[in-house]
């Protein structure tokens, strides 16, 4: 494992742990972090009950691929990319994976 990968793993885990402290104001919802450090997948999951309805939802999903942090999903108000930049990750090492490649080329972030 490269030093860069180790640093990015720690940054992503610390950031998601920070985000996971925000419990939804509605329902009886638990917030879980799911870290697969061998395959470099990182998620925040909401699960529990809202009224009589079961909730099981991924609210954030990031991967580290080829020493770049890929943001695949974010249903929160947090600007993950801006937070990663403020933590020292260069924009070219952040890929907005939820955008198609032609749109990524138009951003200040990595293409992939």
mmCIF file with all atom_site columns, C-alpha atoms in Angstrom, residues 14-89:
data_model
loop_
_atom_site.group_PDB
_atom_site.id
_atom_site.type_symbol
_atom_site.label_atom_id
_atom_site.label_alt_id
_atom_site.label_comp_id
_atom_site.label_asym_id
_atom_site.label_entity_id
_atom_site.label_seq_id
_atom_site.pdbx_PDB_ins_code
_atom_site.Cartn_x
_atom_site.Cartn_y
_atom_site.Cartn_z
_atom_site.occupancy
_atom_site.B_iso_or_equiv
_atom_site.pdbx_formal_charge
_atom_site.auth_seq_id
_atom_site.auth_comp_id
_atom_site.auth_asym_id
_atom_site.auth_atom_id
_atom_site.pdbx_PDB_model_num
ATOM 1  C CA . UNK A 1 14 ? -12.234 10.578 9.564  1.00 0.00 ? 14 UNK A CA 1
ATOM 2  C CA . UNK A 1 15 ? -14.518 12.697 7.389  1.00 0.00 ? 15 UNK A CA 1
ATOM 3  C CA . UNK A 1 16 ? -17.272 10.069 7.238  1.00 0.00 ? 16 UNK A CA 1
ATOM 4  C CA . UNK A 1 17 ? -17.004 9.507  10.999 1.00 0.00 ? 17 UNK A CA 1
ATOM 5  C CA . UNK A 1 18 ? -17.500 13.250 11.461 1.00 0.00 ? 18 UNK A CA 1
ATOM 6  C CA . UNK A 1 19 ? -20.495 13.300 9.108  1.00 0.00 ? 19 UNK A CA 1
ATOM 7  C CA . UNK A 1 20 ? -21.998 10.249 10.828 1.00 0.00 ? 20 UNK A CA 1
ATOM 8  C CA . UNK A 1 21 ? -22.386 12.219 14.067 1.00 0.00 ? 21 UNK A CA 1
ATOM 9  C CA . UNK A 1 22 ? -25.354 13.991 12.428 1.00 0.00 ? 22 UNK A CA 1
ATOM 10 C CA . UNK A 1 23 ? -28.400 11.881 13.270 1.00 0.00 ? 23 UNK A CA 1
ATOM 11 C CA . UNK A 1 24 ? -31.571 12.599 11.280 1.00 0.00 ? 24 UNK A CA 1
ATOM 12 C CA . UNK A 1 25 ? -34.124 14.690 13.169 1.00 0.00 ? 25 UNK A CA 1
ATOM 13 C CA . UNK A 1 26 ? -36.947 12.398 12.025 1.00 0.00 ? 26 UNK A CA 1
ATOM 14 C CA . UNK A 1 27 ? -37.783 8.835  13.039 1.00 0.00 ? 27 UNK A CA 1
ATOM 15 C CA . UNK A 1 28 ? -35.784 6.354  15.072 1.00 0.00 ? 28 UNK A CA 1
ATOM 16 C CA . UNK A 1 29 ? -32.842 6.204  12.669 1.00 0.00 ? 29 UNK A CA 1
ATOM 17 C CA . UNK A 1 30 ? -29.364 4.817  13.323 1.00 0.00 ? 30 UNK A CA 1
ATOM 18 C CA . UNK A 1 31 ? -26.373 6.121  11.408 1.00 0.00 ? 31 UNK A CA 1
ATOM 19 C CA . UNK A 1 32 ? -23.756 3.512  10.479 1.00 0.00 ? 32 UNK A CA 1
ATOM 20 C CA . UNK A 1 33 ? -20.396 3.856  8.812  1.00 0.00 ? 33 UNK A CA 1
ATOM 21 C CA . UNK A 1 34 ? -19.330 0.963  6.597  1.00 0.00 ? 34 UNK A CA 1
ATOM 22 C CA . UNK A 1 35 ? -15.612 0.828  5.812  1.00 0.00 ? 35 UNK A CA 1
ATOM 23 C CA . UNK A 1 36 ? -14.152 -1.885 3.572  1.00 0.00 ? 36 UNK A CA 1
ATOM 24 C CA . UNK A 1 37 ? -10.485 -0.949 3.906  1.00 0.00 ? 37 UNK A CA 1
ATOM 25 C CA . UNK A 1 38 ? -9.253  -3.880 1.795  1.00 0.00 ? 38 UNK A CA 1
ATOM 26 C CA . UNK A 1 39 ? -11.314 -2.952 -1.264 1.00 0.00 ? 39 UNK A CA 1
ATOM 27 C CA . UNK A 1 40 ? -11.477 0.782  -0.407 1.00 0.00 ? 40 UNK A CA 1
ATOM 28 C CA . UNK A 1 41 ? -15.262 1.261  -0.208 1.00 0.00 ? 41 UNK A CA 1
ATOM 29 C CA . UNK A 1 42 ? -16.683 3.734  2.344  1.00 0.00 ? 42 UNK A CA 1
ATOM 30 C CA . UNK A 1 43 ? -20.339 4.443  3.090  1.00 0.00 ? 43 UNK A CA 1
ATOM 31 C CA . UNK A 1 44 ? -22.723 6.024  5.543  1.00 0.00 ? 44 UNK A CA 1
ATOM 32 C CA . UNK A 1 45 ? -25.997 4.137  5.954  1.00 0.00 ? 45 UNK A CA 1
ATOM 33 C CA . UNK A 1 46 ? -29.239 5.199  7.655  1.00 0.00 ? 46 UNK A CA 1
ATOM 34 C CA . UNK A 1 47 ? -31.413 2.443  9.052  1.00 0.00 ? 47 UNK A CA 1
ATOM 35 C CA . UNK A 1 48 ? -34.365 2.284  11.404 1.00 0.00 ? 48 UNK A CA 1
ATOM 36 C CA . UNK A 1 49 ? -38.006 3.279  11.506 1.00 0.00 ? 49 UNK A CA 1
ATOM 37 C CA . UNK A 1 50 ? -39.790 6.395  10.381 1.00 0.00 ? 50 UNK A CA 1
ATOM 38 C CA . UNK A 1 51 ? -43.415 6.108  11.422 1.00 0.00 ? 51 UNK A CA 1
ATOM 39 C CA . UNK A 1 52 ? -44.249 2.519  10.431 1.00 0.00 ? 52 UNK A CA 1
ATOM 40 C CA . UNK A 1 53 ? -41.846 2.425  7.506  1.00 0.00 ? 53 UNK A CA 1
ATOM 41 C CA . UNK A 1 54 ? -38.470 0.654  7.526  1.00 0.00 ? 54 UNK A CA 1
ATOM 42 C CA . UNK A 1 55 ? -35.595 2.851  6.358  1.00 0.00 ? 55 UNK A CA 1
ATOM 43 C CA . UNK A 1 56 ? -32.382 1.383  4.942  1.00 0.00 ? 56 UNK A CA 1
ATOM 44 C CA . UNK A 1 57 ? -30.585 3.929  2.822  1.00 0.00 ? 57 UNK A CA 1
ATOM 45 C CA . UNK A 1 58 ? -27.067 4.682  1.683  1.00 0.00 ? 58 UNK A CA 1
ATOM 46 C CA . UNK A 1 59 ? -26.577 8.432  2.163  1.00 0.00 ? 59 UNK A CA 1
ATOM 47 C CA . UNK A 1 60 ? -22.893 8.634  1.146  1.00 0.00 ? 60 UNK A CA 1
ATOM 48 C CA . UNK A 1 61 ? -20.636 6.383  -0.897 1.00 0.00 ? 61 UNK A CA 1
ATOM 49 C CA . UNK A 1 62 ? -16.960 6.998  -1.622 1.00 0.00 ? 62 UNK A CA 1
ATOM 50 C CA . UNK A 1 63 ? -14.289 4.695  -3.047 1.00 0.00 ? 63 UNK A CA 1
ATOM 51 C CA . UNK A 1 64 ? -10.558 5.051  -3.464 1.00 0.00 ? 64 UNK A CA 1
ATOM 52 C CA . UNK A 1 65 ? -9.492  3.866  -6.925 1.00 0.00 ? 65 UNK A CA 1
ATOM 53 C CA . UNK A 1 66 ? -6.076  4.332  -8.500 1.00 0.00 ? 66 UNK A CA 1
ATOM 54 C CA . UNK A 1 67 ? -5.098  6.701  -5.668 1.00 0.00 ? 67 UNK A CA 1
ATOM 55 C CA . UNK A 1 68 ? -8.053  8.988  -6.340 1.00 0.00 ? 68 UNK A CA 1
ATOM 56 C CA . UNK A 1 69 ? -11.085 9.539  -4.103 1.00 0.00 ? 69 UNK A CA 1
ATOM 57 C CA . UNK A 1 70 ? -14.274 8.848  -6.049 1.00 0.00 ? 70 UNK A CA 1
ATOM 58 C CA . UNK A 1 71 ? -17.517 10.368 -4.771 1.00 0.00 ? 71 UNK A CA 1
ATOM 59 C CA . UNK A 1 72 ? -20.314 8.120  -6.039 1.00 0.00 ? 72 UNK A CA 1
ATOM 60 C CA . UNK A 1 73 ? -23.251 9.302  -3.966 1.00 0.00 ? 73 UNK A CA 1
ATOM 61 C CA . UNK A 1 74 ? -24.146 12.066 -1.542 1.00 0.00 ? 74 UNK A CA 1
ATOM 62 C CA . UNK A 1 75 ? -27.717 12.729 -0.464 1.00 0.00 ? 75 UNK A CA 1
ATOM 63 C CA . UNK A 1 76 ? -26.685 15.178 2.268  1.00 0.00 ? 76 UNK A CA 1
ATOM 64 C CA . UNK A 1 77 ? -26.057 18.899 2.274  1.00 0.00 ? 77 UNK A CA 1
ATOM 65 C CA . UNK A 1 78 ? -22.324 18.377 2.887  1.00 0.00 ? 78 UNK A CA 1
ATOM 66 C CA . UNK A 1 79 ? -19.991 19.411 0.083  1.00 0.00 ? 79 UNK A CA 1
ATOM 67 C CA . UNK A 1 80 ? -17.718 16.378 0.333  1.00 0.00 ? 80 UNK A CA 1
ATOM 68 C CA . UNK A 1 81 ? -15.379 17.526 -2.450 1.00 0.00 ? 81 UNK A CA 1
ATOM 69 C CA . UNK A 1 82 ? -14.816 20.943 -0.838 1.00 0.00 ? 82 UNK A CA 1
ATOM 70 C CA . UNK A 1 83 ? -14.244 19.292 2.552  1.00 0.00 ? 83 UNK A CA 1
ATOM 71 C CA . UNK A 1 84 ? -11.685 16.912 1.016  1.00 0.00 ? 84 UNK A CA 1
ATOM 72 C CA . UNK A 1 85 ? -9.857  19.858 -0.572 1.00 0.00 ? 85 UNK A CA 1
ATOM 73 C CA . UNK A 1 86 ? -9.801  21.677 2.789  1.00 0.00 ? 86 UNK A CA 1
ATOM 74 C CA . UNK A 1 87 ? -8.219  18.534 4.275  1.00 0.00 ? 87 UNK A CA 1
ATOM 75 C CA . UNK A 1 88 ? -5.377  18.678 1.746  1.00 0.00 ? 88 UNK A CA 1
ATOM 76 C CA . UNK A 1 89 ? -6.590  16.439 -1.085 1.00 0.00 ? 89 UNK A CA 1
#
